Amino acid sequence: MSHPPDPLTHAYRKDLADTALAGRVIASHYADPLVRHLVAGADLLAGPEAGAELIARLNSGDELRMLDLSRGWAWGYGPDGRVGYIEAEAVGI
């Protein structure tokens, strides 16, 4: 792919991508984002580990369009459309 979508605003990894990106990126699986609201303030991080680069600070009630919830981390689009990881305990079901 000569010009892949910006990973900061397009949710894709080798194992999973937003269905809106089918045909633009290659991933093992595709999923539609699920809308969730944070039950606590949390940091949107670049990776699924404490100490990863901070993308944004989110507030309780903010929307997360989630694509993955595993190993204690939720991955998806924050309220401003940037993609990152949030500790799972901050995500409401």
C-alpha positions as a LaTeX table, in Angstrom:
\begin{tabular}{lrrr}
\hline
Residue & $x$ (\AA) & $y$ (\AA) & $z$ (\AA) \\
\hline
Met1 & 0.00 & 0.00 & 0.00 \\
Ser2 & 1.60 & 3.27 & $-1.07$ \\
His3 & $-0.39$ & 5.66 & 1.15 \\
Pro4 & $-1.87$ & 3.89 & 4.18 \\
Pro5 & $-4.49$ & 5.77 & 6.23 \\
Asp6 & $-3.21$ & 7.74 & 9.22 \\
Pro7 & $-3.23$ & 5.32 & 12.22 \\
Leu8 & $-3.88$ & 8.25 & 14.57 \\
Thr9 & $-7.36$ & 8.71 & 13.06 \\
His10 & $-8.02$ & 5.32 & 11.40 \\
Ala11 & $-8.32$ & 2.23 & 13.61 \\
Tyr12 & $-6.30$ & $-0.62$ & 12.16 \\
Arg13 & $-3.76$ & $-3.14$ & 13.34 \\
Lys14 & $-2.56$ & $-6.38$ & 11.73 \\
Asp15 & $-5.12$ & $-8.38$ & 13.73 \\
Leu16 & $-8.10$ & $-6.00$ & 13.61 \\
Ala17 & $-9.45$ & $-3.04$ & 11.68 \\
Asp18 & $-12.57$ & $-0.90$ & 11.48 \\
Thr19 & $-14.94$ & $-2.31$ & 8.82 \\
Ala20 & $-14.94$ & 1.17 & 7.25 \\
Leu21 & $-11.32$ & 0.46 & 6.24 \\
Ala22 & $-12.03$ & $-2.86$ & 4.47 \\
Gly23 & $-10.39$ & $-2.69$ & 1.05 \\
Arg24 & $-7.95$ & 0.00 & 2.24 \\
Val25 & $-6.00$ & $-1.97$ & 4.86 \\
Ile26 & $-5.27$ & $-5.65$ & 5.39 \\
Ala27 & $-6.20$ & $-7.15$ & 8.77 \\
Ser28 & $-7.05$ & $-10.62$ & 10.05 \\
His29 & $-10.49$ & $-9.40$ & 11.21 \\
Tyr30 & $-12.75$ & $-6.39$ & 10.76 \\
Ala31 & $-15.28$ & $-5.04$ & 13.26 \\
Asp32 & $-17.83$ & $-2.27$ & 13.56 \\
Pro33 & $-17.09$ & 0.08 & 16.47 \\
Leu34 & $-19.37$ & $-0.25$ & 19.51 \\
Val35 & $-20.36$ & 3.03 & 21.17 \\
Arg36 & $-19.47$ & 3.08 & 24.86 \\
His37 & $-19.30$ & 5.90 & 27.40 \\
Leu38 & $-16.56$ & 6.23 & 29.97 \\
Val39 & $-17.61$ & 5.66 & 33.57 \\
Ala40 & $-14.42$ & 7.37 & 34.79 \\
Gly41 & $-11.88$ & 9.80 & 33.42 \\
Ala42 & $-9.02$ & 8.07 & 31.61 \\
Asp43 & $-6.01$ & 8.69 & 29.42 \\
Leu44 & $-6.17$ & 7.77 & 25.74 \\
Leu45 & $-2.76$ & 6.20 & 25.11 \\
Ala46 & $-0.77$ & 5.23 & 22.02 \\
Gly47 & $-0.21$ & 1.69 & 23.32 \\
Pro48 & $-1.77$ & $-0.84$ & 25.71 \\
Glu49 & 0.54 & $-0.19$ & 28.64 \\
Ala50 & 0.91 & 2.31 & 31.44 \\
Gly51 & 3.51 & 4.86 & 30.45 \\
Ala52 & 2.64 & 4.78 & 26.73 \\
Glu53 & 2.52 & 8.12 & 24.92 \\
Leu54 & $-0.46$ & 10.25 & 25.99 \\
Ile55 & $-2.81$ & 11.12 & 23.13 \\
Ala56 & $-5.58$ & 12.82 & 25.14 \\
Arg57 & $-7.16$ & 13.01 & 28.58 \\
Leu58 & $-10.79$ & 11.91 & 28.51 \\
Asn59 & $-13.58$ & 12.64 & 30.98 \\
Ser60 & $-16.28$ & 10.50 & 32.52 \\
Gly61 & $-19.18$ & 10.39 & 30.06 \\
Asp62 & $-16.99$ & 10.83 & 26.97 \\
Glu63 & $-17.78$ & 8.54 & 24.06 \\
Leu64 & $-15.44$ & 5.77 & 22.92 \\
Arg65 & $-16.18$ & 3.94 & 19.67 \\
Met66 & $-14.59$ & 0.67 & 20.75 \\
Leu67 & $-13.24$ & $-2.03$ & 18.46 \\
Asp68 & $-11.47$ & $-4.26$ & 20.98 \\
Leu69 & $-11.64$ & $-5.00$ & 24.69 \\
Ser70 & $-8.96$ & $-7.42$ & 25.86 \\
Arg71 & $-6.14$ & $-7.87$ & 28.36 \\
Gly72 & $-7.42$ & $-4.97$ & 30.47 \\
Trp73 & $-7.46$ & $-2.45$ & 27.61 \\
Ala74 & $-10.10$ & $-1.00$ & 25.28 \\
Trp75 & $-9.00$ & 0.15 & 21.83 \\
Gly76 & $-10.90$ & 2.51 & 19.58 \\
Tyr77 & $-11.75$ & 6.08 & 18.63 \\
Gly78 & $-11.87$ & 8.78 & 21.29 \\
Pro79 & $-14.43$ & 11.62 & 21.14 \\
Asp80 & $-12.26$ & 13.68 & 18.77 \\
Gly81 & $-11.69$ & 10.73 & 16.40 \\
Arg82 & $-8.14$ & 9.92 & 17.47 \\
Val83 & $-7.35$ & 6.23 & 17.97 \\
Gly84 & $-5.84$ & 4.80 & 21.14 \\
Tyr85 & $-6.08$ & 2.60 & 24.19 \\
Ile86 & $-7.95$ & 3.21 & 27.46 \\
Glu87 & $-7.83$ & 1.10 & 30.60 \\
Ala88 & $-10.85$ & $-1.21$ & 30.39 \\
Glu89 & $-12.16$ & $-0.36$ & 33.86 \\
Ala90 & $-12.96$ & 3.20 & 32.62 \\
Val91 & $-15.24$ & 1.91 & 29.86 \\
Gly92 & $-18.96$ & 1.51 & 30.57 \\
Ile93 & $-20.76$ & $-1.42$ & 29.05 \\
\hline
\end{tabular}
